[in-house]
Short mmCIF file of C-alpha atoms in Angstrom, two decimals:
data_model
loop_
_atom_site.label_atom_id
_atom_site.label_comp_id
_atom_site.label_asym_id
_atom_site.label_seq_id
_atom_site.Cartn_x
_atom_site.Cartn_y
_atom_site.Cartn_z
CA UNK A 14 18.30 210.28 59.85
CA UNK A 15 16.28 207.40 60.49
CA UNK A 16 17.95 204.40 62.76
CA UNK A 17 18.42 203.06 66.38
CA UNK A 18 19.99 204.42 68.96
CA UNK A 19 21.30 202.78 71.87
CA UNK A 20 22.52 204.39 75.50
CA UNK A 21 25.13 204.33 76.61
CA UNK A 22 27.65 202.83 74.65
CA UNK A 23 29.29 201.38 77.58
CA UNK A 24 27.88 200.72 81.52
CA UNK A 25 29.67 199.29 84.30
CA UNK A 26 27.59 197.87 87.49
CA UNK A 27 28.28 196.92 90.31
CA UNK A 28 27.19 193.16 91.27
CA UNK A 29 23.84 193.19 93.15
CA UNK A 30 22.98 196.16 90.96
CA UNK A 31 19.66 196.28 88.20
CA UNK A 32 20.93 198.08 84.93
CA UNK A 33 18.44 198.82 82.16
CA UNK A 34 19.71 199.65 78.46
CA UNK A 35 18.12 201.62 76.16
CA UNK A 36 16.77 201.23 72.99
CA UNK A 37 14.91 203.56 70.83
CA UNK A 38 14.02 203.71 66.73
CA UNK A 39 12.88 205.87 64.34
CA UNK A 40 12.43 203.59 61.49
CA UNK A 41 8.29 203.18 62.58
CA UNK A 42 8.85 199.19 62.41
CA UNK A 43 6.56 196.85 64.56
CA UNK A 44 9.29 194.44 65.64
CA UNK A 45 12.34 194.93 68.03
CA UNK A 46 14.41 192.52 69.80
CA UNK A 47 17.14 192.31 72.07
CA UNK A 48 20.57 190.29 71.62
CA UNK A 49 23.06 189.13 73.89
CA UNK A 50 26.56 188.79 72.12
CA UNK A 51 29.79 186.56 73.79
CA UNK A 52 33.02 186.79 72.20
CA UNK A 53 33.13 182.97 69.98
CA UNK A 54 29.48 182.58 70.57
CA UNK A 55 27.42 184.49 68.07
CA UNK A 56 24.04 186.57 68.64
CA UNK A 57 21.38 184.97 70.93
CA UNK A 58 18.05 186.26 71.46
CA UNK A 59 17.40 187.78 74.91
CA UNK A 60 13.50 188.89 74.59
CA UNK A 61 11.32 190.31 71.48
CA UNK A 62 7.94 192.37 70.67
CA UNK A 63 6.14 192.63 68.20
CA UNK A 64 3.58 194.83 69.16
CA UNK A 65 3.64 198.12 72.15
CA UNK A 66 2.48 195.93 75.26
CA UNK A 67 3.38 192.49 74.31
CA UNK A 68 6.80 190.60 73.86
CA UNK A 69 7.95 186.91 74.35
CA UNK A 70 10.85 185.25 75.66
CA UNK A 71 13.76 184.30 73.52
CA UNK A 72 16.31 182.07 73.96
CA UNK A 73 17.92 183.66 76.93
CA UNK A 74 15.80 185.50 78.89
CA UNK A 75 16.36 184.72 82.49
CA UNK A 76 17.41 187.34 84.55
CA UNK A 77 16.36 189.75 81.67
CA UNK A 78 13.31 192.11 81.38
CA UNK A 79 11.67 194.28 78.92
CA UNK A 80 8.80 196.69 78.67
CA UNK A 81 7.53 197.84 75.07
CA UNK A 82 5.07 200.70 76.57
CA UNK A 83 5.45 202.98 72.40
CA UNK A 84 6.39 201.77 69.61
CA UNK A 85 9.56 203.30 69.60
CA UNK A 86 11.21 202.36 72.69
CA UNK A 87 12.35 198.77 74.05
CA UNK A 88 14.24 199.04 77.23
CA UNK A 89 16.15 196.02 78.69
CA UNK A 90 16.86 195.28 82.05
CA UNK A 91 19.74 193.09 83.47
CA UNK A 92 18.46 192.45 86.69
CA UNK A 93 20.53 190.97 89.76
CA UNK A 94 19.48 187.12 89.06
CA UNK A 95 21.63 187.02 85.50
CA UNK A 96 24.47 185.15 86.47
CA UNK A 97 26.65 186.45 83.58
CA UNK A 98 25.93 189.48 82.65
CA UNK A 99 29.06 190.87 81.18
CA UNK A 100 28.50 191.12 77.37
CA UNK A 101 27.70 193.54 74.69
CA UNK A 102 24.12 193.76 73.72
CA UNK A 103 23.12 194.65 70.72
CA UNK A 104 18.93 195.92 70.10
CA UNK A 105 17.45 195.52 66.60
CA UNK A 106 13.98 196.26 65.06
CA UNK A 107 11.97 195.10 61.86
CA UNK A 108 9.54 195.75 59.57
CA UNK A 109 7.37 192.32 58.83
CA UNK A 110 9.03 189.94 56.50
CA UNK A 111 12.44 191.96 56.39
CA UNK A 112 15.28 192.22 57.35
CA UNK A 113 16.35 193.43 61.24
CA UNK A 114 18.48 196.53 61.36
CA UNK A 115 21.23 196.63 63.87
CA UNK A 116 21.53 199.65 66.67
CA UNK A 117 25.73 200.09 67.81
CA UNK A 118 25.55 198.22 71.09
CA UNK A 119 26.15 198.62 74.93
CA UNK A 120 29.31 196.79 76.29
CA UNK A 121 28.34 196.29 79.83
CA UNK A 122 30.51 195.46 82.20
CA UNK A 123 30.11 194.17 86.10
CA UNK A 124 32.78 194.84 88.71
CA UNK B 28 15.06 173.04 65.83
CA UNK B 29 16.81 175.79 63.44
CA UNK B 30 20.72 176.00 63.30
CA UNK B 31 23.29 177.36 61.33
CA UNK B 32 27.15 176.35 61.16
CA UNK B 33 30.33 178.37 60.03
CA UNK B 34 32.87 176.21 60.19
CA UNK B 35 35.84 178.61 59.69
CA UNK B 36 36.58 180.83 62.94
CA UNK B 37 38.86 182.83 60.94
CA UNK B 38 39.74 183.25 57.73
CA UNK B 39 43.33 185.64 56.32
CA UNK B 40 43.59 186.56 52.66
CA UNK B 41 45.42 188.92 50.89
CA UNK B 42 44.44 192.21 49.59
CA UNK B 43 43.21 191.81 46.05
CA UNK B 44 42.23 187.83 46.32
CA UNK B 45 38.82 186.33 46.39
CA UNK B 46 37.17 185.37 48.75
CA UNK B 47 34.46 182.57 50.08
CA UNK B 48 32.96 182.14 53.61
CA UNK B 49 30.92 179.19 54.21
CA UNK B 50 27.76 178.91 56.15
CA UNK B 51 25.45 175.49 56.22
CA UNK B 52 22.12 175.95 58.03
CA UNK B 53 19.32 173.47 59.40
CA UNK B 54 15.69 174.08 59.06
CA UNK B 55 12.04 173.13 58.79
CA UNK B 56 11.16 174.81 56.06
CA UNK B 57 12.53 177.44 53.03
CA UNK B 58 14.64 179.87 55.01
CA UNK B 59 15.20 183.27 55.04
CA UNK B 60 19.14 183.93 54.89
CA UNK B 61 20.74 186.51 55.95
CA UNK B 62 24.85 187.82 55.99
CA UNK B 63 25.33 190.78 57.85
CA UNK B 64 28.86 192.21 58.63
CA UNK B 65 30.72 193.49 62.36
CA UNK B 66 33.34 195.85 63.04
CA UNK B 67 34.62 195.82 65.98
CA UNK B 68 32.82 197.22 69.14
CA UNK B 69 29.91 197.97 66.24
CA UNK B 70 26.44 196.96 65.47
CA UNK B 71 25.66 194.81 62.36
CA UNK B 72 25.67 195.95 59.14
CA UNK B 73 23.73 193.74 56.45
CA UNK B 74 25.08 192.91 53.42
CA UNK B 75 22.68 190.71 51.94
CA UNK B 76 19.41 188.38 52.29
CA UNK B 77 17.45 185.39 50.50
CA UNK B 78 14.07 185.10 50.75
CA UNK B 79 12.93 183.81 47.71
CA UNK B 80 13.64 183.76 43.30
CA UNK B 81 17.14 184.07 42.07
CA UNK B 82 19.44 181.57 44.38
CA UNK B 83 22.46 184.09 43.48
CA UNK B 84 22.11 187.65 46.02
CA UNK B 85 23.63 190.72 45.33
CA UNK B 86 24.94 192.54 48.14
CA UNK B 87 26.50 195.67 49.50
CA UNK B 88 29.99 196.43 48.74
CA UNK B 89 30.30 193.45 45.73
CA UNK B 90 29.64 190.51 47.56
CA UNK B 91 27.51 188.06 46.55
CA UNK B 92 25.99 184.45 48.07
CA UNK B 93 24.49 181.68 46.78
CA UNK B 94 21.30 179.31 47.86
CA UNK B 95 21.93 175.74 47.24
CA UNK B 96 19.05 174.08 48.76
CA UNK B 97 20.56 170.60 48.15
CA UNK B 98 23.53 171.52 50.03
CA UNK B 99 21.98 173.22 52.52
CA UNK B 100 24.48 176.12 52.32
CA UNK B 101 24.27 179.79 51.80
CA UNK B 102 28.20 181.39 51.48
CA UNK B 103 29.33 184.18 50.72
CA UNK B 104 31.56 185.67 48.01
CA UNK B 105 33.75 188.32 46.70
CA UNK B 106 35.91 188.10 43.87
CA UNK B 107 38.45 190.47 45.17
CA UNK B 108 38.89 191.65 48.96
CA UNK B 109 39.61 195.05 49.95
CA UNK B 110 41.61 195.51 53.23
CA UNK B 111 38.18 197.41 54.38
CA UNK B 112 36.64 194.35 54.67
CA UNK B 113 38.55 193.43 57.41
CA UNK B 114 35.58 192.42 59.75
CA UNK B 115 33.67 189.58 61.43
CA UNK B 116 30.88 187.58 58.93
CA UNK B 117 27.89 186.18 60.43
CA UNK B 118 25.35 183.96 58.73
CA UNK B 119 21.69 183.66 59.92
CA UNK B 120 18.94 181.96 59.03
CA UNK B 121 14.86 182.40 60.18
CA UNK B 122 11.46 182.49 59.61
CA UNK B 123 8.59 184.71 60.93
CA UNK B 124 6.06 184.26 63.75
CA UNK B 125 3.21 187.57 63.40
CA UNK B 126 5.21 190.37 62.95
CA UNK B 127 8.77 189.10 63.78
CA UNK B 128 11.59 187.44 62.51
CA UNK B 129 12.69 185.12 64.52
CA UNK B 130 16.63 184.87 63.59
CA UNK B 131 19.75 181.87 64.59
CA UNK B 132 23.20 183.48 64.00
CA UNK B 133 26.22 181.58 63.25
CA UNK B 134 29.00 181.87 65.38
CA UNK B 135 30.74 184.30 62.89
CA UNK B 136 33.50 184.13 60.64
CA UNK B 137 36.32 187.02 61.40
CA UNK B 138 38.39 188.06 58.26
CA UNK B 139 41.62 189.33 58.36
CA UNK B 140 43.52 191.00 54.97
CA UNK B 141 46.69 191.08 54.95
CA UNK B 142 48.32 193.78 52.62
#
């Protein structure tokens, strides 16, 4: 079945720590992104690519990075400089002038 | 700047009722709209899009939205509500740069149904 996967479904870390989510698709599209989701406070873009080796800041990427080394694959990293990084975060990918499609999520969580 | 309002946080119908979310946007030129649906603890699910033509969309799972340009509005209907549908509703409107979309999200609309 074609789709996005995203591991693990839920990560704790301590404070101090770097934590990097994965993100992977099958679906052969050109486009993935990254979302950060806050309960009452809709999706907001963390980072996107639209090609392997390039992506661009979104609306909230400090103390966020992201590598796009195949096609397939989009990690994120929360690094120790996000302030807030308890949220769920969601990855998506694209074909050009279509719709995103939606991978299940990572609830992360700092202790 | 691109922007798009949903004015009602949450919304309770009954099982069997219609149903209309509302969802006003902001931008530079014609959108693309979007409604994609959330269960909780889950990814997004789209259930319909606008780009261009007929100003009434067809979705998934008999909803339906309308474009009104004039209005600047893009909300969602179904005539009769399922207690499935029980979910949170969010609204998004974009346009492309290269390859990507580049997406604003509404703060969501959650739905309860009440049986």
């Amino acid at each position: 079945d074609g789709g996005i996967t995203q591991s693990p479904k839920y990560l704790f870390r301590k404070e101090g720590q770097n934590v990097t989510l994965s993100c992977e698709q099958n679906l052969n599209h050109d486009a993935m992104y990254w979302y950060r989701q806050d309960p009452g406070q809709g999706l907001r873009l963390i980072y996107y690519s639209q090609i392997v080796n390039d992506f661009q800041k979104g609306d909230i990427a400090e103390g966020y990075s992201v590598s796009r080394e195949k096609k397939e694959s989009f990690p994120l990293t929360v690094t120790s400089a996000q302030k807030n990084p308890t949220a769920f975060y969601l990855c998506a990918s694209s074909l050009v002038y279509n719709e995103q499609f939606f991978g299940p999520g990572t609830r992360l969580t700092v202790l | 700047a691109q922007s798009v309002t949903q004015p009602d946080i949450h919304i309770t119908v009954s099982e069997g009722a219609s149903l209309e979310l509302r969802c006003n946007y902001s931008y530079g030129a014609t959108p693309y709209l979007f409604w994609y649906v959330q269960s909780p603890g889950q990814g997004l699910q789209l259930l319909l899009k606008y780009f261009s033509g007929d100003t009434l969309v067809q979705g998934i799972k008999g909803f339906e939205a309308e474009f009104k340009r004039s209005q600047s509005s893009f909300n969602l209907r179904k005539p009769s509500v399922h207690w499935s549908d029980a979910a949170e509703y969010f609204c998004a409107v974009g346009g492309y740069t290269g390859t990507a979309s580049k997406l604003t999200f509404g703060t969501g609309t959650r739905l309860q149904v009440t049986l």
